[in-house]
Amino acid sequence: MDTPSLLQHFRTHDTPLVLSRGGDLAWDDAELHRSAGDIEGYALLALVPGALPWQRARVLLRTLAESRDGLDDRARATLAKVTRALLFGLPPEHVITVLLALRRLRANHKHVTRAALAFVLEHPDAGELIEARRPALVDCFEHALGKATARACARLVRAGDTGSGYLRRALLRFTSDPATAIERVRALYAPGTHGAIAPQEPPAPLDPVREHTPIVTPTNRGDIAATLVHLYRGGPAAELRPALAGYVAEATRGLPRLPANVAMVLDTSGSMRGYGEREWAVMSQAVALQLVLDRVCDRLTVIETGDADARGPDPVAGAAARGLDLAAGAGAGPGGGGGGGEPRPVGATDLASGLLDALESRPDLVVVVTDGYENLLPGDLARVAAALPRAGITTPVLLCQATFTRGDDLTLRDPAPALPGRPFWHQDDFAALLPWMFAHCAPGPDWIKAAMLARLEGGGVT
């Protein structure tokens, strides 16, 4: 399974699944989804933050359409949890399309029955959905149980049956709330309401709904970066450093360790400092990523690319390569002239030399973190990166561009267009950025599986 390509596809390809009036299913990337091996890992990829709803719907379709014969109990349990998360985490119309497609495909597995009944009978908005989409939901219900069985259950419910042996065997054993299920069945076969509007939003969104203020400042782009900005400005380190350590711990809570050697080429050139209202914004977000990676990776080697000579003997210089001491309470940080440990941006940008230095540690993955301004030998990073395969170096190299806002124009700030790249501007971006990064190295797919399982078990996904 090509995890990086799948994640990229999940994040960018939003063409809907289409069922024609004749019931034919059209999805333009069916072969890509069907060719993905490791059904458990494939299903968990749908939970990675940033995956688009129609891609998640495709994952739901494939995982339900396929037989689970031969899977062990653990894998079956994982698929059941992912299925339930998708049923209630996707827009209802997407799920209805998937269930109708399964009917067209004549998928009659037991897990299809459980999924369809869970959606029709247990969805928090089932009452409104039934009013608006009664024929479609009746089709889903009858496909799940079989038409004859479903209609027999409906007749029993209309006659007042609430728990006969037949009703329990045929229907109620599939639900944890028999009383609600009976009400839903009664509504399914009742007269409809013309013009009812179906709910559009999922009851349990897979990605947290985050609201960002319309005016971006250096200190409202996440707690880690905000604390670093205050340190750069010369704030009280004795108070700020313990807070910084707490924010980093909170951001990485529940994330597994990546058993890999990751090299980070950190742009510490003068442009990373910024100026005016943007001063320290980009540098602080880049260092925030460094601190998170340091907590998650077994080994993180950081290579700074600014002008070390221009820094002079300042003890801050090169501190990133040694690892930042979050517990240090002395010193005001680089902005105030202390020796807190944050890298101080100064000098020109030589990303290519940083990449070559990073490769000396024989890493599993190299991540170049920069604002994109390569003002020393522009294009050098692109040429060096292109030459690596010819030199027999197959280490994945990624480009992560730190920006001030989500809408920054990066047209003239892409030093290596051929490298896989992704921008980030807010701490919230790390949830999607880490899986994308780690997918490119050998231990990454297992890390993603463990991280998404932790989301399922820890309540991050319903």
CSV table of C-alpha atoms in Angstrom, one decimal:
chain,number,residue,atom,x,y,z
A,1,MET,CA,0.0,0.0,0.0
A,2,ASP,CA,1.4,3.4,-1.1
A,3,THR,CA,0.5,5.3,2.1
A,4,PRO,CA,1.9,8.7,1.0
A,5,SER,CA,0.0,8.6,-2.3
A,6,LEU,CA,-3.2,7.5,-0.6
A,7,LEU,CA,-3.0,10.2,2.0
A,8,GLN,CA,-2.4,12.8,-0.7
A,9,HIS,CA,-5.3,11.5,-2.7
A,10,PHE,CA,-7.6,11.5,0.3
A,11,ARG,CA,-6.7,15.1,1.0
A,12,THR,CA,-7.1,16.5,-2.6
A,13,HIS,CA,-9.6,14.4,-4.6
A,14,ASP,CA,-13.2,15.3,-3.7
A,15,THR,CA,-15.2,14.0,-6.6
A,16,PRO,CA,-18.5,12.5,-5.2
A,17,LEU,CA,-19.7,8.9,-5.5
A,18,VAL,CA,-22.5,8.9,-8.0
A,19,LEU,CA,-25.4,6.5,-8.3
A,20,SER,CA,-27.3,6.8,-11.6
A,21,ARG,CA,-31.1,6.5,-11.8
A,22,GLY,CA,-30.5,3.0,-12.9
A,23,GLY,CA,-28.5,2.2,-9.9
A,24,ASP,CA,-25.0,2.2,-11.5
A,25,LEU,CA,-22.2,3.3,-9.2
A,26,ALA,CA,-19.6,5.6,-10.6
A,27,TRP,CA,-16.4,6.5,-8.8
A,28,ASP,CA,-13.4,7.6,-10.8
A,29,ASP,CA,-10.7,6.3,-8.4
A,30,ALA,CA,-12.2,2.9,-7.7
A,31,GLU,CA,-9.0,1.1,-8.8
A,32,LEU,CA,-6.8,3.1,-6.5
A,33,HIS,CA,-9.0,2.2,-3.5
A,34,ARG,CA,-9.4,-1.4,-4.4
A,35,SER,CA,-5.6,-1.9,-4.9
A,36,ALA,CA,-4.8,-0.7,-1.4
A,37,GLY,CA,-3.7,-3.7,0.6
A,38,ASP,CA,-3.9,-4.1,4.4
A,39,ILE,CA,-7.6,-3.4,4.8
A,40,GLU,CA,-7.1,-2.4,8.5
A,41,GLY,CA,-4.4,0.2,7.8
A,42,TYR,CA,-6.4,1.4,4.8
A,43,ALA,CA,-9.5,1.9,6.9
A,44,LEU,CA,-7.6,3.8,9.6
A,45,LEU,CA,-6.1,6.2,7.0
A,46,ALA,CA,-9.7,7.6,6.6
A,47,LEU,CA,-9.4,8.9,10.2
A,48,VAL,CA,-6.3,11.0,9.5
A,49,PRO,CA,-7.3,14.6,9.9
A,50,GLY,CA,-7.8,16.4,6.6
A,51,ALA,CA,-9.1,13.5,4.6
A,52,LEU,CA,-12.0,14.7,2.5
A,53,PRO,CA,-15.6,13.5,3.2
A,54,TRP,CA,-16.1,11.8,-0.2
A,55,GLN,CA,-12.8,9.9,0.2
A,56,ARG,CA,-13.9,8.7,3.6
A,57,ALA,CA,-17.2,7.6,2.0
A,58,ARG,CA,-15.2,5.5,-0.5
A,59,VAL,CA,-13.3,3.9,2.4
A,60,LEU,CA,-16.6,3.1,4.1
A,61,LEU,CA,-17.9,1.6,0.9
A,62,ARG,CA,-14.9,-0.6,0.2
A,63,THR,CA,-14.5,-1.8,3.8
A,64,LEU,CA,-18.2,-2.8,4.0
A,65,ALA,CA,-18.3,-4.3,0.5
A,66,GLU,CA,-15.5,-6.7,1.2
A,67,SER,CA,-15.7,-10.0,3.1
A,68,ARG,CA,-13.9,-10.1,6.4
A,69,ASP,CA,-13.3,-13.8,6.2
A,70,GLY,CA,-9.7,-14.6,7.2
A,71,LEU,CA,-9.3,-11.5,9.4
A,72,ASP,CA,-8.5,-12.0,13.1
A,73,ASP,CA,-10.7,-10.7,15.9
A,74,ARG,CA,-8.6,-7.7,16.5
A,75,ALA,CA,-8.7,-6.6,12.8
A,76,ARG,CA,-12.5,-7.2,12.8
A,77,ALA,CA,-12.9,-5.1,15.9
A,78,THR,CA,-10.9,-2.3,14.4
A,79,LEU,CA,-12.9,-2.3,11.2
A,80,ALA,CA,-16.2,-2.2,13.2
A,81,LYS,CA,-15.0,0.8,15.2
A,82,VAL,CA,-13.9,2.6,12.0
A,83,THR,CA,-17.2,1.8,10.4
A,84,ARG,CA,-19.2,3.3,13.2
A,85,ALA,CA,-17.0,6.4,13.3
A,86,LEU,CA,-17.6,6.9,9.6
A,87,LEU,CA,-21.3,6.2,9.8
A,88,PHE,CA,-21.8,9.1,12.3
A,89,GLY,CA,-18.8,11.2,11.3
A,90,LEU,CA,-19.8,11.7,7.6
A,91,PRO,CA,-22.6,13.9,6.3
A,92,PRO,CA,-25.7,11.7,6.2
A,93,GLU,CA,-26.2,12.1,2.5
A,94,HIS,CA,-22.7,10.6,1.9
A,95,VAL,CA,-23.6,7.6,4.1
A,96,ILE,CA,-27.0,7.1,2.4
A,97,THR,CA,-25.2,7.0,-1.0
A,98,VAL,CA,-22.8,4.3,0.3
A,99,LEU,CA,-25.6,2.2,1.7
A,100,LEU,CA,-27.6,2.4,-1.5
A,101,ALA,CA,-24.4,1.5,-3.5
A,102,LEU,CA,-24.0,-1.6,-1.3
A,103,ARG,CA,-27.6,-2.6,-2.1
A,104,ARG,CA,-26.8,-2.2,-5.8
A,105,LEU,CA,-23.6,-4.3,-5.3
A,106,ARG,CA,-25.7,-6.9,-3.5
A,107,ALA,CA,-23.3,-6.8,-0.5
A,108,ASN,CA,-25.0,-9.0,2.1
A,109,HIS,CA,-22.3,-9.5,4.7
A,110,LYS,CA,-23.3,-9.4,8.4
A,111,HIS,CA,-21.2,-6.3,8.9
A,112,VAL,CA,-23.2,-4.6,6.2
A,113,THR,CA,-26.4,-5.5,8.0
A,114,ARG,CA,-25.1,-4.1,11.3
A,115,ALA,CA,-23.9,-0.9,9.7
A,116,ALA,CA,-27.1,-0.2,7.8
A,117,LEU,CA,-29.3,-0.9,10.8
A,118,ALA,CA,-27.0,1.2,13.1
A,119,PHE,CA,-27.4,4.2,10.7
A,120,VAL,CA,-31.1,3.9,10.1
A,121,LEU,CA,-32.1,3.0,13.6
A,122,GLU,CA,-29.5,4.7,15.8
A,123,HIS,CA,-28.5,7.9,14.0
A,124,PRO,CA,-29.1,10.8,16.4
A,125,ASP,CA,-31.0,12.6,13.5
A,126,ALA,CA,-32.8,9.5,12.3
A,127,GLY,CA,-36.2,11.1,12.8
A,128,GLU,CA,-35.5,14.0,10.5
A,129,LEU,CA,-33.6,11.8,8.0
A,130,ILE,CA,-36.6,9.4,7.8
A,131,GLU,CA,-39.0,12.3,7.2
A,132,ALA,CA,-36.7,13.7,4.4
A,133,ARG,CA,-35.3,10.5,2.8
A,134,ARG,CA,-37.9,7.8,3.7
A,135,PRO,CA,-37.8,5.8,0.4
A,136,ALA,CA,-34.0,5.6,0.4
A,137,LEU,CA,-33.8,4.6,4.1
A,138,VAL,CA,-36.5,2.0,3.6
A,139,ASP,CA,-34.4,0.5,0.8
A,140,CYS,CA,-31.4,0.5,3.1
A,141,PHE,CA,-33.4,-1.1,5.9
A,142,GLU,CA,-34.9,-3.8,3.6
A,143,HIS,CA,-31.5,-4.6,2.1
A,144,ALA,CA,-30.0,-5.1,5.6
A,145,LEU,CA,-32.7,-7.5,6.7
A,146,GLY,CA,-34.1,-8.8,3.5
A,147,LYS,CA,-37.3,-7.4,2.1
A,148,ALA,CA,-39.6,-10.1,3.4
A,149,THR,CA,-38.1,-10.0,6.9
A,150,ALA,CA,-38.0,-6.2,7.1
A,151,ARG,CA,-41.7,-5.9,6.1
A,152,ALA,CA,-42.7,-8.7,8.4
A,153,CYS,CA,-41.0,-6.8,11.3
A,154,ALA,CA,-42.8,-3.6,10.2
A,155,ARG,CA,-46.2,-5.4,10.3
A,156,LEU,CA,-45.5,-6.7,13.8
A,157,VAL,CA,-44.5,-3.3,15.0
A,158,ARG,CA,-47.7,-1.7,13.5
A,159,ALA,CA,-49.7,-4.4,15.3
A,160,GLY,CA,-48.1,-3.4,18.6
A,161,ASP,CA,-45.4,-6.1,19.0
A,162,THR,CA,-42.5,-4.8,21.1
A,163,GLY,CA,-40.5,-7.9,21.8
A,164,SER,CA,-41.8,-11.2,20.4
A,165,GLY,CA,-39.3,-14.0,19.7
A,166,TYR,CA,-39.4,-13.3,16.0
A,167,LEU,CA,-38.9,-9.6,16.4
A,168,ARG,CA,-36.0,-10.1,18.7
A,169,ARG,CA,-34.3,-12.7,16.4
A,170,ALA,CA,-34.9,-10.7,13.2
A,171,LEU,CA,-34.4,-7.2,14.3
A,172,LEU,CA,-33.9,-6.2,17.9
A,173,ARG,CA,-30.7,-8.3,18.4
A,174,PHE,CA,-28.9,-5.8,16.2
A,175,THR,CA,-29.6,-2.8,18.4
A,176,SER,CA,-28.8,-1.7,21.9
A,177,ASP,CA,-32.0,0.4,22.2
A,178,PRO,CA,-35.0,-1.8,21.2
A,179,ALA,CA,-37.6,0.9,22.1
A,180,THR,CA,-36.0,3.5,19.8
A,181,ALA,CA,-35.5,0.9,17.1
A,182,ILE,CA,-39.2,0.1,17.2
A,183,GLU,CA,-40.1,3.8,16.9
A,184,ARG,CA,-37.8,4.2,13.9
A,185,VAL,CA,-39.4,1.2,12.1
A,186,ARG,CA,-42.8,2.6,12.7
A,187,ALA,CA,-41.7,5.9,11.2
A,188,LEU,CA,-40.1,4.2,8.2
A,189,TYR,CA,-43.4,2.7,7.1
A,190,ALA,CA,-45.6,5.6,8.1
A,191,PRO,CA,-46.9,8.3,5.6
A,192,GLY,CA,-44.2,10.8,4.7
A,193,THR,CA,-44.0,14.6,5.1
A,194,HIS,CA,-43.6,16.5,1.9
A,195,GLY,CA,-40.8,19.0,1.7
A,196,ALA,CA,-38.9,17.8,4.8
A,197,ILE,CA,-35.3,18.9,4.8
A,198,ALA,CA,-32.6,16.3,5.6
A,199,PRO,CA,-29.9,17.2,8.1
A,200,GLN,CA,-26.6,18.0,6.4
A,201,GLU,CA,-24.0,17.9,9.2
A,202,PRO,CA,-22.6,14.8,10.8
A,203,PRO,CA,-23.5,14.3,14.5
A,204,ALA,CA,-20.0,13.3,15.4
A,205,PRO,CA,-17.5,15.1,13.1
A,206,LEU,CA,-14.3,13.2,12.5
A,207,ASP,CA,-12.1,16.3,12.6
A,208,PRO,CA,-12.5,18.8,15.4
A,209,VAL,CA,-14.3,21.9,14.4
A,210,ARG,CA,-11.8,24.7,15.2
A,211,GLU,CA,-12.6,28.3,14.9
A,212,HIS,CA,-9.7,30.7,14.2
A,213,THR,CA,-10.0,34.4,14.7
A,214,PRO,CA,-10.1,36.3,11.4
A,215,ILE,CA,-7.2,38.5,12.4
A,216,VAL,CA,-4.0,36.5,12.7
A,217,THR,CA,-1.2,37.6,15.0
A,218,PRO,CA,2.0,35.9,16.1
A,219,THR,CA,0.3,34.9,19.4
A,220,ASN,CA,-3.0,33.3,18.2
A,221,ARG,CA,-1.6,30.5,16.1
A,222,GLY,CA,-1.4,27.9,18.9
A,223,ASP,CA,-0.2,27.9,22.5
A,224,ILE,CA,3.3,26.5,21.7
A,225,ALA,CA,4.1,29.2,19.2
A,226,ALA,CA,2.6,31.9,21.3
A,227,THR,CA,4.7,31.0,24.2
A,228,LEU,CA,7.8,30.9,22.0
A,229,VAL,CA,7.0,34.4,20.7
A,230,HIS,CA,6.9,35.7,24.2
A,231,LEU,CA,10.2,34.1,24.9
A,232,TYR,CA,11.7,35.6,21.8
A,233,ARG,CA,10.4,39.0,22.9
A,234,GLY,CA,12.2,38.7,26.2
A,235,GLY,CA,9.3,37.5,28.4
A,236,PRO,CA,9.9,36.0,31.9
A,237,ALA,CA,11.5,32.6,31.1
A,238,ALA,CA,10.9,31.3,34.6
A,239,GLU,CA,7.2,31.4,34.0
A,240,LEU,CA,7.1,30.7,30.2
A,241,ARG,CA,9.3,27.6,30.1
A,242,PRO,CA,7.2,25.4,32.3
A,243,ALA,CA,4.1,26.6,30.4
A,244,LEU,CA,5.8,25.7,27.1
A,245,ALA,CA,6.7,22.2,28.4
A,246,GLY,CA,3.0,21.7,29.3
A,247,TYR,CA,1.7,22.9,26.0
A,248,VAL,CA,4.1,20.5,24.1
A,249,ALA,CA,3.1,17.6,26.4
A,250,GLU,CA,-0.6,18.4,25.7
A,251,ALA,CA,-0.1,18.6,22.0
A,252,THR,CA,1.7,15.2,21.9
A,253,ARG,CA,-0.5,13.4,24.5
A,254,GLY,CA,-1.6,10.0,23.1
A,255,LEU,CA,0.7,10.0,20.2
A,256,PRO,CA,2.9,6.9,19.8
A,257,ARG,CA,6.7,7.1,19.4
A,258,LEU,CA,8.1,6.8,15.9
A,259,PRO,CA,10.9,4.3,15.9
A,260,ALA,CA,12.9,6.3,13.4
A,261,ASN,CA,15.8,8.7,12.9
A,262,VAL,CA,14.4,11.9,11.6
A,263,ALA,CA,16.6,14.8,10.5
A,264,MET,CA,15.2,18.3,10.5
A,265,VAL,CA,16.8,21.0,8.4
A,266,LEU,CA,15.7,24.1,10.2
A,267,ASP,CA,15.9,27.4,8.4
A,268,THR,CA,17.3,29.9,10.9
A,269,SER,CA,18.1,32.6,8.4
A,270,GLY,CA,17.1,36.2,8.9
A,271,SER,CA,13.9,36.0,6.9
A,272,MET,CA,12.5,33.6,9.5
A,273,ARG,CA,12.4,36.3,12.1
A,274,GLY,CA,10.0,38.5,10.1
A,275,TYR,CA,9.3,42.1,10.9
A,276,GLY,CA,6.6,44.4,12.2
A,277,GLU,CA,3.4,42.6,13.1
A,278,ARG,CA,4.7,39.3,11.9
A,279,GLU,CA,8.0,39.3,13.8
A,280,TRP,CA,8.8,35.9,15.3
A,281,ALA,CA,5.6,34.3,14.0
A,282,VAL,CA,7.2,32.0,11.4
A,283,MET,CA,10.2,31.2,13.5
A,284,SER,CA,8.1,30.3,16.5
A,285,GLN,CA,5.9,28.0,14.5
A,286,ALA,CA,8.9,26.2,13.0
A,287,VAL,CA,10.4,25.7,16.5
A,288,ALA,CA,7.0,24.5,17.7
A,289,LEU,CA,7.1,21.8,15.1
A,290,GLN,CA,10.6,20.9,16.2
A,291,LEU,CA,9.5,20.5,19.8
A,292,VAL,CA,6.6,18.2,18.9
A,293,LEU,CA,8.9,16.1,16.7
A,294,ASP,CA,11.4,15.8,19.5
A,295,ARG,CA,8.7,14.4,21.7
A,296,VAL,CA,7.4,11.9,19.1
A,297,CYS,CA,10.5,10.7,17.3
A,298,ASP,CA,13.0,8.2,18.8
A,299,ARG,CA,15.8,10.3,17.4
A,300,LEU,CA,15.6,13.8,16.0
A,301,THR,CA,18.7,15.5,14.6
A,302,VAL,CA,18.3,19.2,13.8
A,303,ILE,CA,20.5,21.1,11.4
A,304,GLU,CA,20.3,24.9,11.4
A,305,THR,CA,20.9,26.6,8.1
A,306,GLY,CA,21.3,30.3,9.1
A,307,ASP,CA,24.7,32.1,9.3
A,308,ALA,CA,26.3,30.6,12.4
A,309,ASP,CA,29.2,33.1,12.1
A,310,ALA,CA,26.9,36.0,12.2
A,311,ARG,CA,25.6,34.8,15.6
A,312,GLY,CA,29.0,35.0,17.1
A,313,PRO,CA,29.6,33.3,20.4
A,314,ASP,CA,25.9,33.5,21.5
A,315,PRO,CA,25.1,30.3,23.4
A,316,VAL,CA,21.8,30.2,21.6
A,317,ALA,CA,23.5,29.3,18.3
A,318,GLY,CA,23.2,25.6,17.5
A,319,ALA,CA,20.9,25.0,20.5
A,320,ALA,CA,18.4,23.3,18.2
A,321,ALA,CA,20.9,20.6,17.3
A,322,ARG,CA,21.5,19.9,21.0
A,323,GLY,CA,17.8,19.9,21.8
A,324,LEU,CA,15.9,22.7,23.5
A,325,ASP,CA,15.8,22.7,27.3
A,326,LEU,CA,12.1,23.4,28.1
A,327,ALA,CA,12.7,23.2,31.8
A,328,ALA,CA,15.4,25.9,31.8
A,329,GLY,CA,14.2,28.9,33.8
A,330,ALA,CA,17.1,31.2,33.4
A,331,GLY,CA,17.7,33.7,30.7
A,332,ALA,CA,15.2,35.8,28.8
A,333,GLY,CA,15.6,33.9,25.5
A,334,PRO,CA,17.1,35.2,22.3
A,335,GLY,CA,14.9,38.2,22.0
A,336,GLY,CA,16.1,39.5,25.3
A,337,GLY,CA,19.7,38.4,25.0
A,338,GLY,CA,19.5,35.4,27.3
A,339,GLY,CA,20.6,31.8,26.6
A,340,GLY,CA,17.2,30.1,26.6
A,341,GLY,CA,17.9,27.7,23.8
A,342,GLU,CA,15.6,28.8,20.9
A,343,PRO,CA,17.4,29.2,17.6
A,344,ARG,CA,18.0,32.8,16.7
A,345,PRO,CA,17.3,33.6,13.0
A,346,VAL,CA,20.2,35.5,11.3
A,347,GLY,CA,22.0,35.5,8.0
A,348,ALA,CA,21.3,33.9,4.6
A,349,THR,CA,19.5,30.7,3.7
A,350,ASP,CA,21.6,27.8,2.5
A,351,LEU,CA,19.1,24.9,2.5
A,352,ALA,CA,21.2,22.7,0.2
A,353,SER,CA,24.1,22.5,2.6
A,354,GLY,CA,21.8,21.8,5.4
A,355,LEU,CA,20.3,18.9,3.5
A,356,LEU,CA,23.7,17.4,2.8
A,357,ASP,CA,24.6,17.8,6.5
A,358,ALA,CA,21.4,16.1,7.5
A,359,LEU,CA,22.0,13.1,5.3
A,360,GLU,CA,25.3,12.4,7.1
A,361,SER,CA,23.3,11.1,10.1
A,362,ARG,CA,21.8,8.4,7.8
A,363,PRO,CA,18.2,9.4,8.7
A,364,ASP,CA,15.0,7.5,7.8
A,365,LEU,CA,13.5,10.8,6.8
A,366,VAL,CA,14.6,14.4,6.2
A,367,VAL,CA,12.2,17.3,6.8
A,368,VAL,CA,13.3,20.7,5.5
A,369,VAL,CA,11.4,23.4,7.5
A,370,THR,CA,11.6,26.9,5.9
A,371,ASP,CA,9.6,30.0,5.0
A,372,GLY,CA,10.6,29.2,1.4
A,373,TYR,CA,13.0,32.1,0.8
A,374,GLU,CA,16.3,30.6,-0.5
A,375,ASN,CA,18.4,33.7,-0.9
A,376,LEU,CA,21.8,32.0,-1.1
A,377,LEU,CA,22.3,30.2,-4.4
A,378,PRO,CA,18.5,30.1,-5.3
A,379,GLY,CA,17.6,26.7,-6.8
A,380,ASP,CA,20.4,24.9,-5.1
A,381,LEU,CA,18.1,22.8,-2.9
A,382,ALA,CA,16.2,21.7,-5.9
A,383,ARG,CA,19.4,20.7,-7.8
A,384,VAL,CA,20.8,18.8,-4.8
A,385,ALA,CA,17.5,17.0,-4.1
A,386,ALA,CA,17.3,16.0,-7.8
A,387,ALA,CA,20.8,14.6,-7.8
A,388,LEU,CA,20.4,12.4,-4.7
A,389,PRO,CA,18.8,9.4,-6.5
A,390,ARG,CA,21.6,9.5,-9.0
A,391,ALA,CA,24.0,9.2,-6.1
A,392,GLY,CA,22.2,6.2,-4.8
A,393,ILE,CA,20.5,8.1,-1.9
A,394,THR,CA,16.9,7.1,-1.5
A,395,THR,CA,16.1,8.8,1.8
A,396,PRO,CA,12.8,10.6,1.6
A,397,VAL,CA,13.1,14.4,1.7
A,398,LEU,CA,10.1,16.6,2.4
A,399,LEU,CA,9.6,20.3,2.4
A,400,CYS,CA,7.4,21.9,5.1
A,401,GLN,CA,6.8,25.6,4.6
A,402,ALA,CA,6.0,27.7,7.7
A,403,THR,CA,3.6,30.5,6.8
A,404,PHE,CA,1.9,33.3,8.7
A,405,THR,CA,-1.6,32.5,7.6
A,406,ARG,CA,-3.5,29.8,5.7
A,407,GLY,CA,-3.8,32.0,2.7
A,408,ASP,CA,-0.1,33.0,2.2
A,409,ASP,CA,0.9,33.1,-1.5
A,410,LEU,CA,3.8,30.6,-1.9
A,411,THR,CA,4.2,31.1,-5.6
A,412,LEU,CA,7.7,32.6,-5.2
A,413,ARG,CA,8.5,30.7,-2.0
A,414,ASP,CA,9.0,27.1,-3.3
A,415,PRO,CA,12.7,26.4,-3.3
A,416,ALA,CA,12.2,22.8,-4.6
A,417,PRO,CA,9.0,22.3,-6.5
A,418,ALA,CA,9.8,18.6,-7.1
A,419,LEU,CA,9.9,17.7,-3.4
A,420,PRO,CA,6.7,16.6,-1.7
A,421,GLY,CA,5.7,19.7,0.3
A,422,ARG,CA,3.1,21.0,2.6
A,423,PRO,CA,2.6,24.4,4.3
A,424,PHE,CA,1.6,24.9,8.0
A,425,TRP,CA,0.7,28.0,9.9
A,426,HIS,CA,-1.1,26.9,13.0
A,427,GLN,CA,-0.5,24.3,15.7
A,428,ASP,CA,-3.8,22.7,14.7
A,429,ASP,CA,-2.1,21.7,11.4
A,430,PHE,CA,0.2,19.3,13.2
A,431,ALA,CA,-2.5,16.7,13.5
A,432,ALA,CA,-2.5,16.2,9.7
A,433,LEU,CA,1.1,17.2,9.1
A,434,LEU,CA,2.7,14.5,11.3
A,435,PRO,CA,0.9,11.5,9.5
A,436,TRP,CA,1.7,13.0,6.1
A,437,MET,CA,5.4,13.4,7.1
A,438,PHE,CA,5.8,10.0,8.7
A,439,ALA,CA,4.0,8.2,5.9
A,440,HIS,CA,7.1,8.7,3.8
A,441,CYS,CA,9.4,6.6,6.0
A,442,ALA,CA,9.3,2.8,6.6
A,443,PRO,CA,8.0,2.9,10.2
A,444,GLY,CA,5.4,5.5,9.3
A,445,PRO,CA,2.4,3.4,8.3
A,446,ASP,CA,2.5,1.5,11.6
A,447,TRP,CA,2.8,4.8,13.4
A,448,ILE,CA,-0.3,6.1,11.6
A,449,LYS,CA,-2.2,2.9,12.5
A,450,ALA,CA,-1.2,3.2,16.2
A,451,ALA,CA,-2.1,6.9,16.3
A,452,MET,CA,-5.5,6.5,14.7
A,453,LEU,CA,-6.3,3.5,16.9
A,454,ALA,CA,-5.4,5.8,19.9
A,455,ARG,CA,-7.9,8.3,18.5
A,456,LEU,CA,-10.6,5.6,18.4
A,457,GLU,CA,-9.8,4.3,21.9
A,458,GLY,CA,-9.2,7.7,23.5
A,459,GLY,CA,-12.4,9.3,22.4
A,460,GLY,CA,-10.9,11.5,19.6
A,461,VAL,CA,-13.3,9.7,17.3
A,462,THR,CA,-16.8,8.7,18.3
